[in-house]
PDB file of C-alpha atoms in Angstrom:
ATOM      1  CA  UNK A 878     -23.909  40.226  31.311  1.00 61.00           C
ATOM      2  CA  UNK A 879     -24.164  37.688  34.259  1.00 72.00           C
ATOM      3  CA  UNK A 880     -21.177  38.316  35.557  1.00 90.00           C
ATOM      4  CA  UNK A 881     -20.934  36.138  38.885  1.00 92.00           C
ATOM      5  CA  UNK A 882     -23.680  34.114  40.018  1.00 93.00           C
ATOM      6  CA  UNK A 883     -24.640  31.986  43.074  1.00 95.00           C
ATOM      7  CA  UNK A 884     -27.035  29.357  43.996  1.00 94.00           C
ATOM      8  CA  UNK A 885     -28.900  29.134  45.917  1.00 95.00           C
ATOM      9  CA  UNK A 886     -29.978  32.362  47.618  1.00 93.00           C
ATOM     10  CA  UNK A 887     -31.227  30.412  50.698  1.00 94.00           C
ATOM     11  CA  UNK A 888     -30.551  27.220  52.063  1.00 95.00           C
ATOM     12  CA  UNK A 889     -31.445  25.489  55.359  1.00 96.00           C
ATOM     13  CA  UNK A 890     -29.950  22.593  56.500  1.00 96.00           C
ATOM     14  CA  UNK A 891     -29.347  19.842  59.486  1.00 97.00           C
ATOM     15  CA  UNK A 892     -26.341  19.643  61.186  1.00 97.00           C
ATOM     16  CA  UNK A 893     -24.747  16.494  59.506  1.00 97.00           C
ATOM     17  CA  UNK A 894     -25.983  16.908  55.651  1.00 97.00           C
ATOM     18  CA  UNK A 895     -24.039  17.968  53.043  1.00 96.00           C
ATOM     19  CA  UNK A 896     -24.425  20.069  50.220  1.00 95.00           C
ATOM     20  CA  UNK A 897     -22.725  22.509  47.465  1.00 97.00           C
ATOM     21  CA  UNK A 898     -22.694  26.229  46.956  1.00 97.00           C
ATOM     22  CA  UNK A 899     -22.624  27.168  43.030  1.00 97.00           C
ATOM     23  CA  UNK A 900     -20.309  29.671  41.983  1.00 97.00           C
ATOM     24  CA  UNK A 901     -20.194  30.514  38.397  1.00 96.00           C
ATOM     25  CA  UNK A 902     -18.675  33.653  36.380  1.00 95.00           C
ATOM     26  CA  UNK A 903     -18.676  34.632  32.569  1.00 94.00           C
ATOM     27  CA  UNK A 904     -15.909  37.476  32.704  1.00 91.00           C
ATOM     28  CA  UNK A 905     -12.927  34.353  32.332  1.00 91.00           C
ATOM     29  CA  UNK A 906     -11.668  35.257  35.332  1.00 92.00           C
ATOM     30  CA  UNK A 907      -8.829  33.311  36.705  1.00 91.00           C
ATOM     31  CA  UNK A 908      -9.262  33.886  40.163  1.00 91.00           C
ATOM     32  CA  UNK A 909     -12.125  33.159  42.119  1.00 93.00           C
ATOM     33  CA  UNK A 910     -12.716  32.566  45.942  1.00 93.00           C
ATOM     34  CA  UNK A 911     -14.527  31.812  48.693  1.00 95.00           C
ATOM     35  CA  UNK A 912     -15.779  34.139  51.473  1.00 94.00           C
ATOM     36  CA  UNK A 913     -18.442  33.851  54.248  1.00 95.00           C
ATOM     37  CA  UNK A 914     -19.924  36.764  56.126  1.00 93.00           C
ATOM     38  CA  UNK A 915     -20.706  36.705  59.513  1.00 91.00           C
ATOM     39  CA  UNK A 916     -21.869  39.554  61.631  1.00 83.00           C
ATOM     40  CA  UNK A 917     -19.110  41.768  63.327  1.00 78.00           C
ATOM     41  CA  UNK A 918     -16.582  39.735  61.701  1.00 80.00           C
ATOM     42  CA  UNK A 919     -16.329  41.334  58.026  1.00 84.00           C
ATOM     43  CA  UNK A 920     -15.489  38.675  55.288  1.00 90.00           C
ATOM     44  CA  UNK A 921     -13.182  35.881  55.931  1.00 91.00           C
ATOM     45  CA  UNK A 922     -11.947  33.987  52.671  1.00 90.00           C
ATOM     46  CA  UNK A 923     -12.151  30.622  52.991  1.00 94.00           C
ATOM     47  CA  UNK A 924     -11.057  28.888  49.729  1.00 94.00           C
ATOM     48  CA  UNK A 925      -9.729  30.533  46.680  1.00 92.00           C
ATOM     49  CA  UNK A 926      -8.017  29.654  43.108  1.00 93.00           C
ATOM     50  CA  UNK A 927      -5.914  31.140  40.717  1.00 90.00           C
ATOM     51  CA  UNK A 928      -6.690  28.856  37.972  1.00 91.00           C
ATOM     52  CA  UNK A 929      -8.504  25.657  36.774  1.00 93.00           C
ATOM     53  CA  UNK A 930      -7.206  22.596  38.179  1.00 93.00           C
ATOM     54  CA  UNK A 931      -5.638  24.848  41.437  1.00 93.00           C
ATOM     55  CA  UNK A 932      -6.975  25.570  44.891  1.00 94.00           C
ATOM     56  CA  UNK A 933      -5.812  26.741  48.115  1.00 91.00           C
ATOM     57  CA  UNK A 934      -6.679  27.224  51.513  1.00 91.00           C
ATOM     58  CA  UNK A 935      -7.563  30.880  52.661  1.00 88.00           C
ATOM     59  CA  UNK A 936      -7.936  31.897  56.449  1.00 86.00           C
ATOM     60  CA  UNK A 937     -10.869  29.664  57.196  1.00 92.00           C
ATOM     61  CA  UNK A 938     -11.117  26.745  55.650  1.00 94.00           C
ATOM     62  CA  UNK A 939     -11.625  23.631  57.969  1.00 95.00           C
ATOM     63  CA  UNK A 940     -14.988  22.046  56.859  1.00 96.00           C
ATOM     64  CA  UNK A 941     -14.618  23.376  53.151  1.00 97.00           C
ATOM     65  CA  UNK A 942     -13.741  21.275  50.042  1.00 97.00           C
ATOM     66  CA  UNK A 943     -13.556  23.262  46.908  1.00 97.00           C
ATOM     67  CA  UNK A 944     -12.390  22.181  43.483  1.00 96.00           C
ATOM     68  CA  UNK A 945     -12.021  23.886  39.829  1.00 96.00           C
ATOM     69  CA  UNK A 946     -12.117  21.857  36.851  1.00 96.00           C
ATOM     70  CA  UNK A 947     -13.397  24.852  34.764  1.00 96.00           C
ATOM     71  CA  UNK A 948     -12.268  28.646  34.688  1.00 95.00           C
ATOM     72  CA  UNK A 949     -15.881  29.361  35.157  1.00 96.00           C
ATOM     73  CA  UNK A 950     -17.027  27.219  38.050  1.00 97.00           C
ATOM     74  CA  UNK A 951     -16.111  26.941  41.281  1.00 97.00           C
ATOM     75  CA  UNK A 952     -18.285  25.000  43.646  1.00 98.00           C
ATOM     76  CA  UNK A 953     -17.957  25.052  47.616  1.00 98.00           C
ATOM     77  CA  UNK A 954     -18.940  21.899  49.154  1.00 97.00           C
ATOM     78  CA  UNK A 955     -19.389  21.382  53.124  1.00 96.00           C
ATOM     79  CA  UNK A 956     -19.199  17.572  53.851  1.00 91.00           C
ATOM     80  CA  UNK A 957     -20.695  18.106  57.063  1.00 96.00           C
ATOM     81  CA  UNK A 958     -22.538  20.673  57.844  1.00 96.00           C
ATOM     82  CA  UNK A 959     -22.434  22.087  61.239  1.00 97.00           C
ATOM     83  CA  UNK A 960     -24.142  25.241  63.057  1.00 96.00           C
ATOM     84  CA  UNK A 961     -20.726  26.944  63.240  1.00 96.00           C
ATOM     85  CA  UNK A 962     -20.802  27.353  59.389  1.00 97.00           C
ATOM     86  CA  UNK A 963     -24.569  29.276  59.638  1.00 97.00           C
ATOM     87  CA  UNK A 964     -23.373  32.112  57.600  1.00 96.00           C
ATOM     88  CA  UNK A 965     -23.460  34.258  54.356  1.00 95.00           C
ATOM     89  CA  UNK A 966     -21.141  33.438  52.094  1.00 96.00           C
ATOM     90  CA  UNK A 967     -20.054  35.092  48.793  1.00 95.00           C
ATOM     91  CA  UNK A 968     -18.150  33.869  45.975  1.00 95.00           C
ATOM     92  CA  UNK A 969     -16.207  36.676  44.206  1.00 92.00           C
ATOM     93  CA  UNK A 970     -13.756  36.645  41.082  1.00 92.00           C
ATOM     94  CA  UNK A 971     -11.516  39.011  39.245  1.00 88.00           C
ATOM     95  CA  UNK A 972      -9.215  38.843  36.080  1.00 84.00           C
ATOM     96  CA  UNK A 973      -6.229  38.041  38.184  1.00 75.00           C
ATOM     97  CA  UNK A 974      -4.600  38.711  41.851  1.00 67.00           C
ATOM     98  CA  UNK A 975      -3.121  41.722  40.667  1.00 66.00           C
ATOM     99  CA  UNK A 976      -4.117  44.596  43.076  1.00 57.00           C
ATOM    100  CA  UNK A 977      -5.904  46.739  40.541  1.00 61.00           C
ATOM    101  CA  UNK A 978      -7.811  44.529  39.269  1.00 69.00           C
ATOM    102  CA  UNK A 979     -11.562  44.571  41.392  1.00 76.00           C
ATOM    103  CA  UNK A 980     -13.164  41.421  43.000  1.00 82.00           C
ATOM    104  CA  UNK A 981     -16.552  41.318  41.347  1.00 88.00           C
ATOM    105  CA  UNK A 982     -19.120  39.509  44.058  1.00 90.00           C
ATOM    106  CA  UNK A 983     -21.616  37.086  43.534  1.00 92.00           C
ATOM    107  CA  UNK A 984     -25.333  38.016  45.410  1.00 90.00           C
ATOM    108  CA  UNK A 985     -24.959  35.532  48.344  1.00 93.00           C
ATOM    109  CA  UNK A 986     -26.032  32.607  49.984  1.00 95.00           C
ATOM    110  CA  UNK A 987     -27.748  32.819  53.038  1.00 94.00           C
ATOM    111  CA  UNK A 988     -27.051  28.999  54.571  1.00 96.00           C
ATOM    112  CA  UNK A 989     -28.385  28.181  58.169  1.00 96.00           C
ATOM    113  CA  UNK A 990     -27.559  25.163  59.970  1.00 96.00           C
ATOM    114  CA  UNK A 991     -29.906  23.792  62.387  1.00 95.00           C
TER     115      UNK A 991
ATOM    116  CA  UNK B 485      -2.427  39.001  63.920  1.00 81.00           C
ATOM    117  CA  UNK B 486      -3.437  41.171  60.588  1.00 85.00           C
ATOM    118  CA  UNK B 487      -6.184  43.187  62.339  1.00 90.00           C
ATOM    119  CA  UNK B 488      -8.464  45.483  59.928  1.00 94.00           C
ATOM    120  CA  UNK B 489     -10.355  47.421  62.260  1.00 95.00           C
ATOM    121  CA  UNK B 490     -13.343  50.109  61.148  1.00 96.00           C
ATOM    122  CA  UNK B 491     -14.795  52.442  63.204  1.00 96.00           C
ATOM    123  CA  UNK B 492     -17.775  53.630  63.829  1.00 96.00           C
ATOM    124  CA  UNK B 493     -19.617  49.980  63.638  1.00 94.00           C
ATOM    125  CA  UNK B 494     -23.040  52.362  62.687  1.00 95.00           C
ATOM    126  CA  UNK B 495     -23.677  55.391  61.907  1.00 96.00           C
ATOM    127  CA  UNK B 496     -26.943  57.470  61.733  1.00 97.00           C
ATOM    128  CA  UNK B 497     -27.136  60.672  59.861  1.00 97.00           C
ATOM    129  CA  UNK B 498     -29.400  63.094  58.442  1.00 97.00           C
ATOM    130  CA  UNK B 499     -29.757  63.722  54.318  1.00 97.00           C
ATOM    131  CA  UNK B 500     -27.425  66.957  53.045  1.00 97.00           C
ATOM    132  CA  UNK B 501     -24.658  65.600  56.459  1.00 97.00           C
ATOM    133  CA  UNK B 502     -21.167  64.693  55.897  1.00 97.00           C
ATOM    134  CA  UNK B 503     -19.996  62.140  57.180  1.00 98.00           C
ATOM    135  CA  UNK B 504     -16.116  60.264  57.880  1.00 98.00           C
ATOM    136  CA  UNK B 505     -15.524  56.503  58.372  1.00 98.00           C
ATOM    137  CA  UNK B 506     -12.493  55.138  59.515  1.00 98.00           C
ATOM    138  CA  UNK B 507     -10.338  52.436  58.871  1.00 98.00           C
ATOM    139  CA  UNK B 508      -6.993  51.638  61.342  1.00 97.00           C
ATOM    140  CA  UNK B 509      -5.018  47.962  59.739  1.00 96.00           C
ATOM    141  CA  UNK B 510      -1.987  46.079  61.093  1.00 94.00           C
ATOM    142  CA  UNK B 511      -0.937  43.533  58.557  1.00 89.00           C
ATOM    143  CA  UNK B 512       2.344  42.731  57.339  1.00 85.00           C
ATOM    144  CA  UNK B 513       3.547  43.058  53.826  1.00 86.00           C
ATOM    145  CA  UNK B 514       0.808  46.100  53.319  1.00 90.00           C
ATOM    146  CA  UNK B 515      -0.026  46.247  49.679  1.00 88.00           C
ATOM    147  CA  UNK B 516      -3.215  48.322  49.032  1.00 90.00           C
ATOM    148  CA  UNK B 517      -6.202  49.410  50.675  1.00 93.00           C
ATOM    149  CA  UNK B 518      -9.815  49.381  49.171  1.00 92.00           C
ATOM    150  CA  UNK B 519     -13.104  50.180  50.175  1.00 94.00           C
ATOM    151  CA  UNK B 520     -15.958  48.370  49.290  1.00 93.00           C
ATOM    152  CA  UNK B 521     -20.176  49.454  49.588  1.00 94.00           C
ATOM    153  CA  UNK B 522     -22.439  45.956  50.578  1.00 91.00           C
ATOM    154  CA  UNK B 523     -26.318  46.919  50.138  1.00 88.00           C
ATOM    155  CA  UNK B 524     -28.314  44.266  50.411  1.00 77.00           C
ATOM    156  CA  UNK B 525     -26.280  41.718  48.254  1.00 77.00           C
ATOM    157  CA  UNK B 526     -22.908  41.557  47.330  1.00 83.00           C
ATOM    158  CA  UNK B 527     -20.171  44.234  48.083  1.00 88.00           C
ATOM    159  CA  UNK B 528     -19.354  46.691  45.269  1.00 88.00           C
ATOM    160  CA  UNK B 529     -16.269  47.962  44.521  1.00 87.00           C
ATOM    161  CA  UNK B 530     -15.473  52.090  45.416  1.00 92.00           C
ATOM    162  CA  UNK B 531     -11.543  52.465  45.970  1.00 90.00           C
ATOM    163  CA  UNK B 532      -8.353  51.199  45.683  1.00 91.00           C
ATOM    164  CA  UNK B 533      -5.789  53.123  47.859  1.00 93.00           C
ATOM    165  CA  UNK B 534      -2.059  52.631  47.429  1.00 89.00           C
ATOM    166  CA  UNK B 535      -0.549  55.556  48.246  1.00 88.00           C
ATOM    167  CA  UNK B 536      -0.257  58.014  50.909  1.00 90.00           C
ATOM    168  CA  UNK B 537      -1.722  61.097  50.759  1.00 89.00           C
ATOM    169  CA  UNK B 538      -3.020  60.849  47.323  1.00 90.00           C
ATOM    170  CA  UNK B 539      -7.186  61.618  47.538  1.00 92.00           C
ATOM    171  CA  UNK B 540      -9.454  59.274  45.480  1.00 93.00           C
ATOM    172  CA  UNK B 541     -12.049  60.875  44.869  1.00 95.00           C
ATOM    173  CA  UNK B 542     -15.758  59.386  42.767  1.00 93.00           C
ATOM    174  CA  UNK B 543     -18.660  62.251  43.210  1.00 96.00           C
ATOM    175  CA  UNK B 544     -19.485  63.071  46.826  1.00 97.00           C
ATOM    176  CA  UNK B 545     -17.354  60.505  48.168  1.00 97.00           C
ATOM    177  CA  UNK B 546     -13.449  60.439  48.435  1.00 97.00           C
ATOM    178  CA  UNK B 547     -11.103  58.366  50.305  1.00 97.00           C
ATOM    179  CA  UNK B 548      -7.064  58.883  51.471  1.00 96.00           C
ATOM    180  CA  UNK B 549      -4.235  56.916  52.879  1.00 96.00           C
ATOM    181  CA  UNK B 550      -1.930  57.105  55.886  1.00 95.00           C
ATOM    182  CA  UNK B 551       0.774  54.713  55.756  1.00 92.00           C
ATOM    183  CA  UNK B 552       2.289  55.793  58.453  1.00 93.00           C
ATOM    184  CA  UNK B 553       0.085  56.262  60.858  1.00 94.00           C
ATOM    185  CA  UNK B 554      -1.700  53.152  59.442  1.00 95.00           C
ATOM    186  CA  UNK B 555      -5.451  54.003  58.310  1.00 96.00           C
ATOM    187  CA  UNK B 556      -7.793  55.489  55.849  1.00 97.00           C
ATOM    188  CA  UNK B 557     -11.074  57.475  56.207  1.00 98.00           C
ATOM    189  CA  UNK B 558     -13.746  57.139  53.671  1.00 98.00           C
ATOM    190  CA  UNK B 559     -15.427  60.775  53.462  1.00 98.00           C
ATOM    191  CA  UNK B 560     -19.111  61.016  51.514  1.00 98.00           C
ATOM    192  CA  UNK B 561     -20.736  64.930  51.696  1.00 97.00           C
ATOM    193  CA  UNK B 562     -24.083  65.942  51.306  1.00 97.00           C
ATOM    194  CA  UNK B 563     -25.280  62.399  51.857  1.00 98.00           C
ATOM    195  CA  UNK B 564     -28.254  60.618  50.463  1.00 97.00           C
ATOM    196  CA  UNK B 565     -30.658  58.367  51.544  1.00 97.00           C
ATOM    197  CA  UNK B 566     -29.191  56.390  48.301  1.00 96.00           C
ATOM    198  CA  UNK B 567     -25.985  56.079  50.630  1.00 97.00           C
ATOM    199  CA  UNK B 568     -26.960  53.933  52.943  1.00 97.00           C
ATOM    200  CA  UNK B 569     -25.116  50.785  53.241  1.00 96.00           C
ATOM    201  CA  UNK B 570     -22.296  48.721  54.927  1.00 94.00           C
ATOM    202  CA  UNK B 571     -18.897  50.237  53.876  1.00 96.00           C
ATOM    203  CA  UNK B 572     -16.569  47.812  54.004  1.00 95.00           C
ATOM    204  CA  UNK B 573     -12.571  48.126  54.466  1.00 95.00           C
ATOM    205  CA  UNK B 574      -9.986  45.436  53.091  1.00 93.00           C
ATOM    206  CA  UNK B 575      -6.510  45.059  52.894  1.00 92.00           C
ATOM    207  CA  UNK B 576      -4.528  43.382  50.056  1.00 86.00           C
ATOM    208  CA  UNK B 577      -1.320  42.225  50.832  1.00 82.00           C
ATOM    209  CA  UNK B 578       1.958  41.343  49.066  1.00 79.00           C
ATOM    210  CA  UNK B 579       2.651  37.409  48.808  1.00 67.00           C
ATOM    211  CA  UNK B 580      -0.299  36.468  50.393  1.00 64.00           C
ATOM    212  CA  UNK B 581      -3.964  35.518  48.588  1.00 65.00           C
ATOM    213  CA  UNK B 582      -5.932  36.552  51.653  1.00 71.00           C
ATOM    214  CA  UNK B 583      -7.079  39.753  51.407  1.00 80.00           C
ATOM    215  CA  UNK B 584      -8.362  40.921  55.168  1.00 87.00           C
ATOM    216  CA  UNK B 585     -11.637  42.792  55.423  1.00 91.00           C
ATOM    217  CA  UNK B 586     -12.715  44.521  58.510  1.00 93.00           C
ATOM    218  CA  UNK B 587     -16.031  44.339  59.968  1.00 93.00           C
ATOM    219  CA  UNK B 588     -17.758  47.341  58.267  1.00 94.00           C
ATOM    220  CA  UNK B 589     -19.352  50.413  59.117  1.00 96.00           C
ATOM    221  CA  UNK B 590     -23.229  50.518  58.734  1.00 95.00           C
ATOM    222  CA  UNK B 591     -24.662  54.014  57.520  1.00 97.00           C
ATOM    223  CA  UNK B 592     -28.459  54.987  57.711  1.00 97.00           C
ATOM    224  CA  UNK B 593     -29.078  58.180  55.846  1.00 97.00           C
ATOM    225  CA  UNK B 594     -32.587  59.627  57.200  1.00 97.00           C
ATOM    226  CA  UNK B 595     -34.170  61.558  54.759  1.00 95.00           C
TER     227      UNK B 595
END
């Protein structure tokens, strides 16, 4: 049982390049989301989704495009990458928003932004 | 401002100690609290708090609520070196996708 799964662990980039985080879950979760990691901070979400086809914005988003066009995927994409958004960041999911219901976490990407 | 603060930021102890961490929030529209244990990857689930004064409770560890005075303590006895880990503290609120996490408390059990 995957459950949910990230790549890639590690990723190094220049400040200006783009890329995409992977986020992908086999438990048909509806909900998924967005979260990066940063030391002394706890977990800020930064994109999330109740559904395919919807997304919303979660307390940090600026510099994040996300989309779902599956219930299993949901990709994070940073257009621009900047040393601000050095970070981990951890995609999570869970069957719905109820409060009972657990937010299963992917393992992480570490990103750094040079 | 929702503020989830957890206190102490680390924490050293010995194997067999017990040991309390805390966890004070300010958020409107409270709907639960949980407690979460990060290792090296991702953050596992321990408890789901939504009422006062009711004890969770999973082995050696337990957890409890205070609405009113606002916070929750996260007990674990006769710890292991197993134990160590980030616990982290978030709170879920009503009408609002966001759920707030504090910054975590970092345990080192010593054998």
């Amino acid at each position: 049982n995957a459950g949910v799964t990230q790549t890639p662990k590690f990723q190094v980039l220049k400040t200006g390049q783009s890329m995409t985080l992977q986020c992908a879950q086999d438990m048909n979760h509806e909900y998924m989301s967005w979260y990066r990691q940063d030391p002394g901070m706890g977990l800020r979400l930064i994109h999330y989704s109740v559904g395919a086809g919807i997304t919303d914005q979660g307390e940090v988003p600026n510099g994040y495009n996300v989309s779902r066009s599956t219930t299993e995927d949901f990709p994070l994409r940073l257009l621009s990458a900047a040393p601000s958004q050095t970070s981990v960041y951890f995609c999570a999911s869970s069957y719905s928003q109820r409060p009972d219901e657990k937010l299963f976490f992917g393992s992480g990407t570490q990103l750094s932004v040079l | 401002e929702d503020k989830v603060v957890q206190s102490p930021l680390s924490l050293v102890v010995h194997e067999g100690d017990t040991v309390t961490l805390n966890c004070s929030y300010e958020v409107t529209n409270f709907r639960s609290l949980l407690w979460y244990k990060q290792e090296k990857k991702a953050p596992t689930f321990l408890f789901m708090l939504t009422s006062s004064g009711i004890e969770k409770k999973s082995g050696r560890l337990s957890s409890i609520l205070d609405k009113k005075e606002l916070f929750s303590i996260l007990n674990i006895t006769a710890t292991q070196t197993g134990d160590s880990a980030v616990y982290l503290c978030a709170v879920d609120k009503y009408n609002n996708n966001d759920m707030r996490f504090g910054a975590g408390t970092r345990l080192t059990v010593k054998p």
